[in-house]
PDB file of C-alpha atoms in Angstrom:
ATOM      1  CA  MET H   1      84.931 196.985 -55.911  1.00  0.00           C
ATOM      2  CA  VAL H   2      83.366 193.950 -54.258  1.00  0.00           C
ATOM      3  CA  ALA H   3      83.138 193.907 -50.482  1.00  0.00           C
ATOM      4  CA  TRP H   4      83.548 190.444 -48.963  1.00  0.00           C
ATOM      5  CA  THR H   5      82.741 189.822 -45.319  1.00  0.00           C
ATOM      6  CA  ASP H   6      85.073 187.480 -43.452  1.00  0.00           C
ATOM      7  CA  ALA H   7      82.265 184.941 -43.314  1.00  0.00           C
ATOM      8  CA  GLU H   8      81.880 185.097 -47.094  1.00  0.00           C
ATOM      9  CA  ARG H   9      85.603 184.717 -47.707  1.00  0.00           C
ATOM     10  CA  ASN H  10      85.699 181.712 -45.413  1.00  0.00           C
ATOM     11  CA  ALA H  11      82.655 180.139 -47.009  1.00  0.00           C
ATOM     12  CA  ILE H  12      84.023 180.561 -50.534  1.00  0.00           C
ATOM     13  CA  THR H  13      87.520 179.302 -49.804  1.00  0.00           C
ATOM     14  CA  SER H  14      86.292 176.391 -47.714  1.00  0.00           C
ATOM     15  CA  VAL H  15      83.771 175.318 -50.379  1.00  0.00           C
ATOM     16  CA  PHE H  16      86.496 175.525 -53.009  1.00  0.00           C
ATOM     17  CA  ALA H  17      88.931 173.508 -50.912  1.00  0.00           C
ATOM     18  CA  LYS H  18      86.459 170.633 -50.907  1.00  0.00           C
ATOM     19  CA  LEU H  19      86.121 170.500 -54.684  1.00  0.00           C
ATOM     20  CA  ASN H  20      87.878 167.860 -56.771  1.00  0.00           C
ATOM     21  CA  PRO H  21      89.124 169.653 -59.909  1.00  0.00           C
ATOM     22  CA  ASP H  22      88.958 166.452 -61.944  1.00  0.00           C
ATOM     23  CA  VAL H  23      85.290 165.962 -61.138  1.00  0.00           C
ATOM     24  CA  VAL H  24      83.464 169.230 -60.502  1.00  0.00           C
ATOM     25  CA  GLY H  25      84.458 171.155 -63.630  1.00  0.00           C
ATOM     26  CA  PRO H  26      83.786 168.298 -66.076  1.00  0.00           C
ATOM     27  CA  ASN H  27      80.537 167.403 -64.268  1.00  0.00           C
ATOM     28  CA  ALA H  28      79.218 170.974 -64.340  1.00  0.00           C
ATOM     29  CA  LEU H  29      80.100 171.551 -67.990  1.00  0.00           C
ATOM     30  CA  ALA H  30      78.524 168.236 -69.025  1.00  0.00           C
ATOM     31  CA  ARG H  31      75.396 169.122 -67.079  1.00  0.00           C
ATOM     32  CA  CYS H  32      75.201 172.496 -68.805  1.00  0.00           C
ATOM     33  CA  LEU H  33      75.384 170.849 -72.235  1.00  0.00           C
ATOM     34  CA  ILE H  34      72.714 168.311 -71.221  1.00  0.00           C
ATOM     35  CA  VAL H  35      70.248 170.534 -69.352  1.00  0.00           C
ATOM     36  CA  TYR H  36      70.644 173.544 -71.694  1.00  0.00           C
ATOM     37  CA  PRO H  37      71.339 171.918 -75.067  1.00  0.00           C
ATOM     38  CA  TRP H  38      71.614 175.220 -76.933  1.00  0.00           C
ATOM     39  CA  THR H  39      74.965 175.736 -75.200  1.00  0.00           C
ATOM     40  CA  GLN H  40      76.300 172.945 -77.419  1.00  0.00           C
ATOM     41  CA  ARG H  41      76.528 175.496 -80.214  1.00  0.00           C
ATOM     42  CA  TYR H  42      79.921 176.576 -78.858  1.00  0.00           C
ATOM     43  CA  PHE H  43      81.340 173.070 -78.879  1.00  0.00           C
ATOM     44  CA  SER H  44      80.792 171.857 -82.448  1.00  0.00           C
ATOM     45  CA  LYS H  45      84.429 170.710 -82.548  1.00  0.00           C
ATOM     46  CA  PHE H  46      83.938 168.424 -79.546  1.00  0.00           C
ATOM     47  CA  GLY H  47      82.581 165.486 -81.541  1.00  0.00           C
ATOM     48  CA  ASN H  48      79.784 163.373 -80.170  1.00  0.00           C
ATOM     49  CA  LEU H  49      77.340 165.373 -77.985  1.00  0.00           C
ATOM     50  CA  TYR H  50      74.375 163.341 -79.051  1.00  0.00           C
ATOM     51  CA  SER H  51      73.012 162.170 -75.700  1.00  0.00           C
ATOM     52  CA  ALA H  52      73.537 162.576 -71.966  1.00  0.00           C
ATOM     53  CA  GLU H  53      75.683 159.419 -71.922  1.00  0.00           C
ATOM     54  CA  THR H  54      77.952 160.496 -74.768  1.00  0.00           C
ATOM     55  CA  ILE H  55      78.343 163.980 -73.287  1.00  0.00           C
ATOM     56  CA  LEU H  56      79.258 162.531 -69.882  1.00  0.00           C
ATOM     57  CA  GLY H  57      81.798 160.223 -71.551  1.00  0.00           C
ATOM     58  CA  ASN H  58      83.238 162.796 -73.955  1.00  0.00           C
ATOM     59  CA  PRO H  59      86.940 163.380 -73.139  1.00  0.00           C
ATOM     60  CA  MET H  60      87.014 166.829 -74.770  1.00  0.00           C
ATOM     61  CA  VAL H  61      84.123 167.957 -72.540  1.00  0.00           C
ATOM     62  CA  ALA H  62      85.953 166.627 -69.486  1.00  0.00           C
ATOM     63  CA  ALA H  63      89.191 168.353 -70.492  1.00  0.00           C
ATOM     64  CA  HIS H  64      87.433 171.633 -71.051  1.00  0.00           C
ATOM     65  CA  GLY H  65      85.595 171.291 -67.744  1.00  0.00           C
ATOM     66  CA  LYS H  66      88.997 171.243 -66.050  1.00  0.00           C
ATOM     67  CA  VAL H  67      90.024 174.403 -67.928  1.00  0.00           C
ATOM     68  CA  VAL H  68      86.869 176.155 -66.681  1.00  0.00           C
ATOM     69  CA  PHE H  69      87.624 174.982 -63.141  1.00  0.00           C
ATOM     70  CA  GLY H  70      91.116 176.453 -63.486  1.00  0.00           C
ATOM     71  CA  GLY H  71      89.496 179.792 -64.239  1.00  0.00           C
ATOM     72  CA  LEU H  72      87.429 179.557 -61.057  1.00  0.00           C
ATOM     73  CA  GLU H  73      90.563 178.736 -59.089  1.00  0.00           C
ATOM     74  CA  MET H  74      92.130 181.927 -60.408  1.00  0.00           C
ATOM     75  CA  ALA H  75      89.115 183.877 -59.161  1.00  0.00           C
ATOM     76  CA  VAL H  76      89.255 182.331 -55.690  1.00  0.00           C
ATOM     77  CA  LYS H  77      92.954 183.217 -55.451  1.00  0.00           C
ATOM     78  CA  ASN H  78      92.220 186.817 -56.502  1.00  0.00           C
ATOM     79  CA  LEU H  79      88.981 187.505 -54.647  1.00  0.00           C
ATOM     80  CA  ASP H  80      89.781 191.197 -54.291  1.00  0.00           C
ATOM     81  CA  ASP H  81      90.506 191.775 -57.961  1.00  0.00           C
ATOM     82  CA  ILE H  82      88.412 189.393 -60.009  1.00  0.00           C
ATOM     83  CA  LYS H  83      87.497 192.168 -62.455  1.00  0.00           C
ATOM     84  CA  LYS H  84      91.071 192.818 -63.535  1.00  0.00           C
ATOM     85  CA  THR H  85      92.116 189.165 -63.330  1.00  0.00           C
ATOM     86  CA  PHE H  86      89.348 188.156 -65.718  1.00  0.00           C
ATOM     87  CA  ALA H  87      89.713 190.997 -68.246  1.00  0.00           C
ATOM     88  CA  PRO H  88      91.692 188.883 -70.746  1.00  0.00           C
ATOM     89  CA  LEU H  89      89.245 185.968 -70.365  1.00  0.00           C
ATOM     90  CA  SER H  90      86.314 188.300 -70.898  1.00  0.00           C
ATOM     91  CA  GLU H  91      87.842 189.643 -74.076  1.00  0.00           C
ATOM     92  CA  LEU H  92      88.512 186.105 -75.263  1.00  0.00           C
ATOM     93  CA  HIS H  93      84.897 185.028 -74.729  1.00  0.00           C
ATOM     94  CA  SER H  94      83.577 188.121 -76.451  1.00  0.00           C
ATOM     95  CA  GLU H  95      85.953 188.744 -79.334  1.00  0.00           C
ATOM     96  CA  LYS H  96      87.146 185.269 -80.218  1.00  0.00           C
ATOM     97  CA  LEU H  97      84.641 182.769 -78.868  1.00  0.00           C
ATOM     98  CA  HIS H  98      81.526 184.944 -79.351  1.00  0.00           C
ATOM     99  CA  VAL H  99      79.698 183.412 -76.396  1.00  0.00           C
ATOM    100  CA  ASP H 100      76.331 184.906 -75.395  1.00  0.00           C
ATOM    101  CA  PRO H 101      77.028 185.986 -71.801  1.00  0.00           C
ATOM    102  CA  ASP H 102      73.584 184.814 -70.629  1.00  0.00           C
ATOM    103  CA  ASN H 103      75.036 181.324 -70.916  1.00  0.00           C
ATOM    104  CA  PHE H 104      77.617 182.069 -68.203  1.00  0.00           C
ATOM    105  CA  ARG H 105      74.778 182.190 -65.711  1.00  0.00           C
ATOM    106  CA  LEU H 106      73.588 178.753 -66.782  1.00  0.00           C
ATOM    107  CA  LEU H 107      77.028 177.216 -66.234  1.00  0.00           C
ATOM    108  CA  ALA H 108      77.234 178.973 -62.866  1.00  0.00           C
ATOM    109  CA  ASP H 109      73.886 177.428 -61.859  1.00  0.00           C
ATOM    110  CA  CYS H 110      75.090 173.975 -62.917  1.00  0.00           C
ATOM    111  CA  LEU H 111      78.242 174.434 -60.817  1.00  0.00           C
ATOM    112  CA  THR H 112      76.135 175.393 -57.812  1.00  0.00           C
ATOM    113  CA  LEU H 113      73.951 172.321 -58.210  1.00  0.00           C
ATOM    114  CA  VAL H 114      76.915 169.950 -58.572  1.00  0.00           C
ATOM    115  CA  ILE H 115      78.375 171.400 -55.370  1.00  0.00           C
ATOM    116  CA  ALA H 116      75.004 171.234 -53.572  1.00  0.00           C
ATOM    117  CA  GLY H 117      74.752 167.560 -54.467  1.00  0.00           C
ATOM    118  CA  GLN H 118      78.232 166.915 -53.176  1.00  0.00           C
ATOM    119  CA  MET H 119      78.314 168.903 -49.931  1.00  0.00           C
ATOM    120  CA  GLY H 120      75.099 167.794 -48.270  1.00  0.00           C
ATOM    121  CA  ALA H 121      74.177 169.589 -45.053  1.00  0.00           C
ATOM    122  CA  ALA H 122      77.359 171.709 -45.153  1.00  0.00           C
ATOM    123  CA  PHE H 123      75.882 173.665 -48.064  1.00  0.00           C
ATOM    124  CA  THR H 124      73.730 175.826 -45.800  1.00  0.00           C
ATOM    125  CA  PRO H 125      71.689 178.762 -47.109  1.00  0.00           C
ATOM    126  CA  GLU H 126      74.437 181.134 -45.870  1.00  0.00           C
ATOM    127  CA  VAL H 127      77.188 179.185 -47.622  1.00  0.00           C
ATOM    128  CA  GLN H 128      75.056 179.018 -50.746  1.00  0.00           C
ATOM    129  CA  ALA H 129      74.523 182.790 -50.609  1.00  0.00           C
ATOM    130  CA  ALA H 130      78.273 183.456 -50.383  1.00  0.00           C
ATOM    131  CA  TRP H 131      78.978 181.033 -53.208  1.00  0.00           C
ATOM    132  CA  GLN H 132      76.250 182.535 -55.426  1.00  0.00           C
ATOM    133  CA  LYS H 133      77.650 186.019 -54.764  1.00  0.00           C
ATOM    134  CA  PHE H 134      81.104 184.785 -55.779  1.00  0.00           C
ATOM    135  CA  LEU H 135      79.787 183.259 -59.004  1.00  0.00           C
ATOM    136  CA  ALA H 136      77.803 186.424 -59.754  1.00  0.00           C
ATOM    137  CA  VAL H 137      81.022 188.433 -59.461  1.00  0.00           C
ATOM    138  CA  VAL H 138      82.860 185.998 -61.751  1.00  0.00           C
ATOM    139  CA  VAL H 139      80.047 186.120 -64.326  1.00  0.00           C
ATOM    140  CA  SER H 140      79.956 189.910 -64.153  1.00  0.00           C
ATOM    141  CA  ALA H 141      83.721 190.081 -64.720  1.00  0.00           C
ATOM    142  CA  LEU H 142      83.392 187.775 -67.718  1.00  0.00           C
ATOM    143  CA  CYS H 143      80.681 190.044 -69.142  1.00  0.00           C
ATOM    144  CA  ARG H 144      82.677 193.256 -68.782  1.00  0.00           C
ATOM    145  CA  GLN H 145      84.546 193.320 -72.097  1.00  0.00           C
ATOM    146  CA  TYR H 146      81.457 192.843 -74.261  1.00  0.00           C
ATOM    147  CA  TYR H 147      80.593 195.836 -76.457  1.00  0.00           C
TER     148      TYR H 147
ATOM    149  CA  MET K   1      59.137 169.357 -74.150  1.00  0.00           C
ATOM    150  CA  LEU K   2      59.024 166.504 -71.697  1.00  0.00           C
ATOM    151  CA  SER K   3      59.328 162.922 -72.900  1.00  0.00           C
ATOM    152  CA  LYS K   4      57.100 160.153 -71.585  1.00  0.00           C
ATOM    153  CA  TYR K   5      60.056 158.871 -69.536  1.00  0.00           C
ATOM    154  CA  GLU K   6      60.652 162.312 -68.027  1.00  0.00           C
ATOM    155  CA  LYS K   7      56.983 162.747 -67.098  1.00  0.00           C
ATOM    156  CA  GLU K   8      56.973 159.381 -65.308  1.00  0.00           C
ATOM    157  CA  LEU K   9      60.229 160.267 -63.545  1.00  0.00           C
ATOM    158  CA  LEU K  10      58.739 163.570 -62.364  1.00  0.00           C
ATOM    159  CA  VAL K  11      55.660 161.845 -60.917  1.00  0.00           C
ATOM    160  CA  ILE K  12      57.960 159.574 -58.890  1.00  0.00           C
ATOM    161  CA  ILE K  13      60.235 162.378 -57.686  1.00  0.00           C
ATOM    162  CA  TRP K  14      57.437 164.717 -56.664  1.00  0.00           C
ATOM    163  CA  GLY K  15      55.509 161.872 -55.069  1.00  0.00           C
ATOM    164  CA  LYS K  16      58.507 161.325 -52.782  1.00  0.00           C
ATOM    165  CA  ALA K  17      59.052 165.054 -52.289  1.00  0.00           C
ATOM    166  CA  SER K  18      55.459 165.695 -51.213  1.00  0.00           C
ATOM    167  CA  VAL K  19      56.007 163.451 -48.179  1.00  0.00           C
ATOM    168  CA  TYR K  20      58.594 166.013 -47.020  1.00  0.00           C
ATOM    169  CA  ALA K  21      56.732 168.996 -48.445  1.00  0.00           C
ATOM    170  CA  GLU K  22      57.138 171.117 -45.333  1.00  0.00           C
ATOM    171  CA  ASP K  23      60.892 170.523 -44.978  1.00  0.00           C
ATOM    172  CA  ILE K  24      61.687 170.897 -48.663  1.00  0.00           C
ATOM    173  CA  GLY K  25      59.417 173.916 -49.056  1.00  0.00           C
ATOM    174  CA  ALA K  26      60.760 175.734 -46.007  1.00  0.00           C
ATOM    175  CA  GLU K  27      64.373 175.042 -46.994  1.00  0.00           C
ATOM    176  CA  SER K  28      63.837 176.195 -50.583  1.00  0.00           C
ATOM    177  CA  LEU K  29      62.230 179.430 -49.434  1.00  0.00           C
ATOM    178  CA  LEU K  30      64.933 180.044 -46.818  1.00  0.00           C
ATOM    179  CA  ARG K  31      67.660 179.506 -49.429  1.00  0.00           C
ATOM    180  CA  MET K  32      65.912 181.949 -51.744  1.00  0.00           C
ATOM    181  CA  PHE K  33      65.508 184.621 -49.049  1.00  0.00           C
ATOM    182  CA  THR K  34      69.152 184.222 -47.985  1.00  0.00           C
ATOM    183  CA  CYS K  35      70.676 184.250 -51.486  1.00  0.00           C
ATOM    184  CA  PHE K  36      68.324 186.739 -53.111  1.00  0.00           C
ATOM    185  CA  PRO K  37      67.194 189.175 -50.398  1.00  0.00           C
ATOM    186  CA  LYS K  38      64.923 191.115 -52.769  1.00  0.00           C
ATOM    187  CA  THR K  39      62.534 188.148 -52.742  1.00  0.00           C
ATOM    188  CA  LYS K  40      61.733 188.958 -49.125  1.00  0.00           C
ATOM    189  CA  THR K  41      59.847 192.048 -50.274  1.00  0.00           C
ATOM    190  CA  TYR K  42      56.857 189.857 -51.074  1.00  0.00           C
ATOM    191  CA  PHE K  43      56.669 188.528 -47.524  1.00  0.00           C
ATOM    192  CA  ALA K  44      56.801 191.680 -45.423  1.00  0.00           C
ATOM    193  CA  HIS K  45      53.479 190.709 -43.888  1.00  0.00           C
ATOM    194  CA  LEU K  46      54.691 187.310 -42.636  1.00  0.00           C
ATOM    195  CA  ASP K  47      57.337 186.027 -40.230  1.00  0.00           C
ATOM    196  CA  ILE K  48      59.725 184.167 -42.503  1.00  0.00           C
ATOM    197  CA  GLY K  49      62.636 183.631 -40.141  1.00  0.00           C
ATOM    198  CA  PRO K  50      64.328 180.202 -40.198  1.00  0.00           C
ATOM    199  CA  GLY K  51      61.971 177.595 -38.745  1.00  0.00           C
ATOM    200  CA  SER K  52      58.994 179.937 -38.467  1.00  0.00           C
ATOM    201  CA  ALA K  53      55.489 178.527 -38.786  1.00  0.00           C
ATOM    202  CA  HIS K  54      54.736 180.780 -41.771  1.00  0.00           C
ATOM    203  CA  LEU K  55      57.856 179.604 -43.583  1.00  0.00           C
ATOM    204  CA  ARG K  56      56.924 175.958 -43.074  1.00  0.00           C
ATOM    205  CA  SER K  57      53.245 176.276 -43.984  1.00  0.00           C
ATOM    206  CA  HIS K  58      53.984 178.418 -47.009  1.00  0.00           C
ATOM    207  CA  GLY K  59      56.748 176.126 -48.162  1.00  0.00           C
ATOM    208  CA  LYS K  60      54.448 173.131 -47.810  1.00  0.00           C
ATOM    209  CA  LYS K  61      51.739 174.806 -49.911  1.00  0.00           C
ATOM    210  CA  ILE K  62      54.178 175.499 -52.718  1.00  0.00           C
ATOM    211  CA  ILE K  63      55.678 171.993 -52.850  1.00  0.00           C
ATOM    212  CA  LEU K  64      52.260 170.331 -52.742  1.00  0.00           C
ATOM    213  CA  ALA K  65      51.053 172.545 -55.608  1.00  0.00           C
ATOM    214  CA  ILE K  66      54.105 171.602 -57.666  1.00  0.00           C
ATOM    215  CA  ALA K  67      53.561 167.905 -56.867  1.00  0.00           C
ATOM    216  CA  GLU K  68      49.952 168.243 -58.020  1.00  0.00           C
ATOM    217  CA  GLY K  69      51.196 169.802 -61.250  1.00  0.00           C
ATOM    218  CA  ALA K  70      53.601 166.895 -61.756  1.00  0.00           C
ATOM    219  CA  LYS K  71      50.646 164.479 -61.682  1.00  0.00           C
ATOM    220  CA  ASN K  72      48.884 166.539 -64.368  1.00  0.00           C
ATOM    221  CA  ILE K  73      51.695 167.692 -66.638  1.00  0.00           C
ATOM    222  CA  SER K  74      49.624 167.307 -69.792  1.00  0.00           C
ATOM    223  CA  SER K  75      46.965 169.632 -68.426  1.00  0.00           C
ATOM    224  CA  LEU K  76      49.034 172.156 -66.480  1.00  0.00           C
ATOM    225  CA  THR K  77      47.056 175.170 -67.700  1.00  0.00           C
ATOM    226  CA  THR K  78      43.743 173.757 -66.448  1.00  0.00           C
ATOM    227  CA  THR K  79      45.142 172.317 -63.220  1.00  0.00           C
ATOM    228  CA  LEU K  80      46.917 175.547 -62.296  1.00  0.00           C
ATOM    229  CA  ALA K  81      44.178 177.945 -63.465  1.00  0.00           C
ATOM    230  CA  PRO K  82      43.209 179.076 -59.950  1.00  0.00           C
ATOM    231  CA  LEU K  83      46.882 179.592 -59.000  1.00  0.00           C
ATOM    232  CA  SER K  84      47.519 181.494 -62.239  1.00  0.00           C
ATOM    233  CA  VAL K  85      44.655 183.833 -61.424  1.00  0.00           C
ATOM    234  CA  LEU K  86      45.963 184.278 -57.869  1.00  0.00           C
ATOM    235  CA  HIS K  87      49.469 185.163 -59.041  1.00  0.00           C
ATOM    236  CA  ALA K  88      48.251 187.472 -61.809  1.00  0.00           C
ATOM    237  CA  TYR K  89      45.651 189.523 -59.997  1.00  0.00           C
ATOM    238  CA  GLN K  90      46.520 189.288 -56.319  1.00  0.00           C
ATOM    239  CA  LEU K  91      50.116 188.297 -55.690  1.00  0.00           C
ATOM    240  CA  ARG K  92      51.587 189.961 -58.813  1.00  0.00           C
ATOM    241  CA  ILE K  93      55.036 188.532 -58.205  1.00  0.00           C
ATOM    242  CA  HIS K  94      57.560 189.697 -60.812  1.00  0.00           C
ATOM    243  CA  PRO K  95      58.103 186.640 -63.037  1.00  0.00           C
ATOM    244  CA  THR K  96      61.900 186.681 -62.698  1.00  0.00           C
ATOM    245  CA  ASN K  97      61.385 185.517 -59.124  1.00  0.00           C
ATOM    246  CA  PHE K  98      59.934 182.211 -60.315  1.00  0.00           C
ATOM    247  CA  LYS K  99      63.385 181.385 -61.701  1.00  0.00           C
ATOM    248  CA  LEU K 100      65.007 182.211 -58.369  1.00  0.00           C
ATOM    249  CA  LEU K 101      62.665 179.963 -56.372  1.00  0.00           C
ATOM    250  CA  SER K 102      62.937 177.191 -58.997  1.00  0.00           C
ATOM    251  CA  HIS K 103      66.731 177.356 -58.690  1.00  0.00           C
ATOM    252  CA  CYS K 104      66.564 177.099 -54.891  1.00  0.00           C
ATOM    253  CA  ILE K 105      64.130 174.186 -55.110  1.00  0.00           C
ATOM    254  CA  LEU K 106      66.662 172.464 -57.389  1.00  0.00           C
ATOM    255  CA  VAL K 107      69.483 173.193 -54.917  1.00  0.00           C
ATOM    256  CA  THR K 108      67.402 171.737 -52.069  1.00  0.00           C
ATOM    257  CA  LEU K 109      66.573 168.628 -54.097  1.00  0.00           C
ATOM    258  CA  ALA K 110      70.177 168.215 -55.342  1.00  0.00           C
ATOM    259  CA  ASN K 111      71.387 168.522 -51.758  1.00  0.00           C
ATOM    260  CA  ARG K 112      69.062 165.742 -50.596  1.00  0.00           C
ATOM    261  CA  MET K 113      69.233 163.471 -53.633  1.00  0.00           C
ATOM    262  CA  ALA K 114      73.051 163.649 -53.999  1.00  0.00           C
ATOM    263  CA  ASP K 115      74.049 161.087 -56.644  1.00  0.00           C
ATOM    264  CA  GLU K 116      70.432 160.465 -57.612  1.00  0.00           C
ATOM    265  CA  PHE K 117      70.305 164.035 -58.928  1.00  0.00           C
ATOM    266  CA  THR K 118      71.718 162.885 -62.267  1.00  0.00           C
ATOM    267  CA  PRO K 119      71.999 165.220 -65.264  1.00  0.00           C
ATOM    268  CA  VAL K 120      68.923 163.561 -66.798  1.00  0.00           C
ATOM    269  CA  THR K 121      66.919 164.080 -63.594  1.00  0.00           C
ATOM    270  CA  HIS K 122      68.228 167.653 -63.368  1.00  0.00           C
ATOM    271  CA  ALA K 123      67.123 168.366 -66.945  1.00  0.00           C
ATOM    272  CA  ALA K 124      63.630 166.938 -66.390  1.00  0.00           C
ATOM    273  CA  LEU K 125      63.148 168.922 -63.180  1.00  0.00           C
ATOM    274  CA  ASP K 126      64.460 172.142 -64.716  1.00  0.00           C
ATOM    275  CA  LYS K 127      62.169 171.816 -67.722  1.00  0.00           C
ATOM    276  CA  PHE K 128      59.155 171.026 -65.555  1.00  0.00           C
ATOM    277  CA  LEU K 129      59.719 173.940 -63.183  1.00  0.00           C
ATOM    278  CA  SER K 130      60.136 176.277 -66.182  1.00  0.00           C
ATOM    279  CA  ALA K 131      56.856 175.080 -67.649  1.00  0.00           C
ATOM    280  CA  PHE K 132      55.156 175.393 -64.258  1.00  0.00           C
ATOM    281  CA  SER K 133      56.448 178.969 -63.842  1.00  0.00           C
ATOM    282  CA  ALA K 134      55.317 179.889 -67.351  1.00  0.00           C
ATOM    283  CA  VAL K 135      51.775 178.732 -66.604  1.00  0.00           C
ATOM    284  CA  LEU K 136      51.760 180.673 -63.325  1.00  0.00           C
ATOM    285  CA  ALA K 137      52.679 183.845 -65.226  1.00  0.00           C
ATOM    286  CA  GLU K 138      50.316 183.131 -68.125  1.00  0.00           C
ATOM    287  CA  LYS K 139      47.492 185.425 -67.039  1.00  0.00           C
ATOM    288  CA  TYR K 140      49.763 188.361 -66.152  1.00  0.00           C
ATOM    289  CA  ARG K 141      48.877 190.218 -69.348  1.00  0.00           C
TER     290      ARG K 141
END
C-alpha cells in the first residue's frame, strides 16, 4: 500500500495536468529508443528505426507513445490502487510481450527528462521527488506479474 | 562509444555548463538528495541544506571535474586517475549512486536547456556520464 502525502498527490496531478498527451508520450518513447537502442528489440514491427530522425518521425512510435501515456493516465486516476489497476498490463508485458522489466526504468527516466525540459523552474526538486516516486510505483506494479 | 560529433558536442555543452558550475552542481545534488534520500548518508559530515555553502562548493567541484573529463574523453582513465583513487579508497561510494547523480545532472541540464536538450544531445550526455562513472568505479576492486 503506497502512502501519498497531500503534497505528493498535488504535485503528481498538477504535473500530469500540464502534459500534452500527443507530445509527451511519443517524445519519451522516441527518446528511449534513441538513447537506449537495445530497447528497439521490442519494436521490430515498427519499420524504420534506423536513426534519431527516422525514430522521431515514425508514426508507429508516436502512436505507441500515446498508448503508453494512456497507461500513465490510468495510474494517475487510480493513485491509491496502482498495483491492482496495472495487474493485467503487467501480465501482458511479461507473458505476451516478454519485456525485460529493467527497461521500464529507462522509459520512466526518459519521461522524467521530457517533463523536466518542458516545465522549467516549476519542476522543483520536491516536485521531481513526487513524480519519481509515482513512476517508481508504476514500474513496480508493471514488474509484479513476472515469474 | 562516442562519435567524433558527440565528443565535440560534449566539449561545447560542458564548456557552457562550467560557467555555471556552482548553480548546476548545487541543483543536481539537491535534486538527488530530495529524490533519493539514501544518498544523503554520504554527507552526514557536511551541511547540505538548500543553498548551503557546502552544497555549492561541492556541486561546483563535481561539475568542473566532469567538464575536465569532457575535454579529455579519449584519455578519461588517465585524466580521472586521482579521482578514481579517491572514490575507491577513501570515499567508497556504492557505484549505483553514480547513476542517481548522473540522472539528476541530466534533469538539471534538461530543465535549463529545454528544447536544446534534443534526443541526440541526451544520448551523448547519458553515454558520457556512464563512461565517466565507470572510470570513477574502476579501481574499486
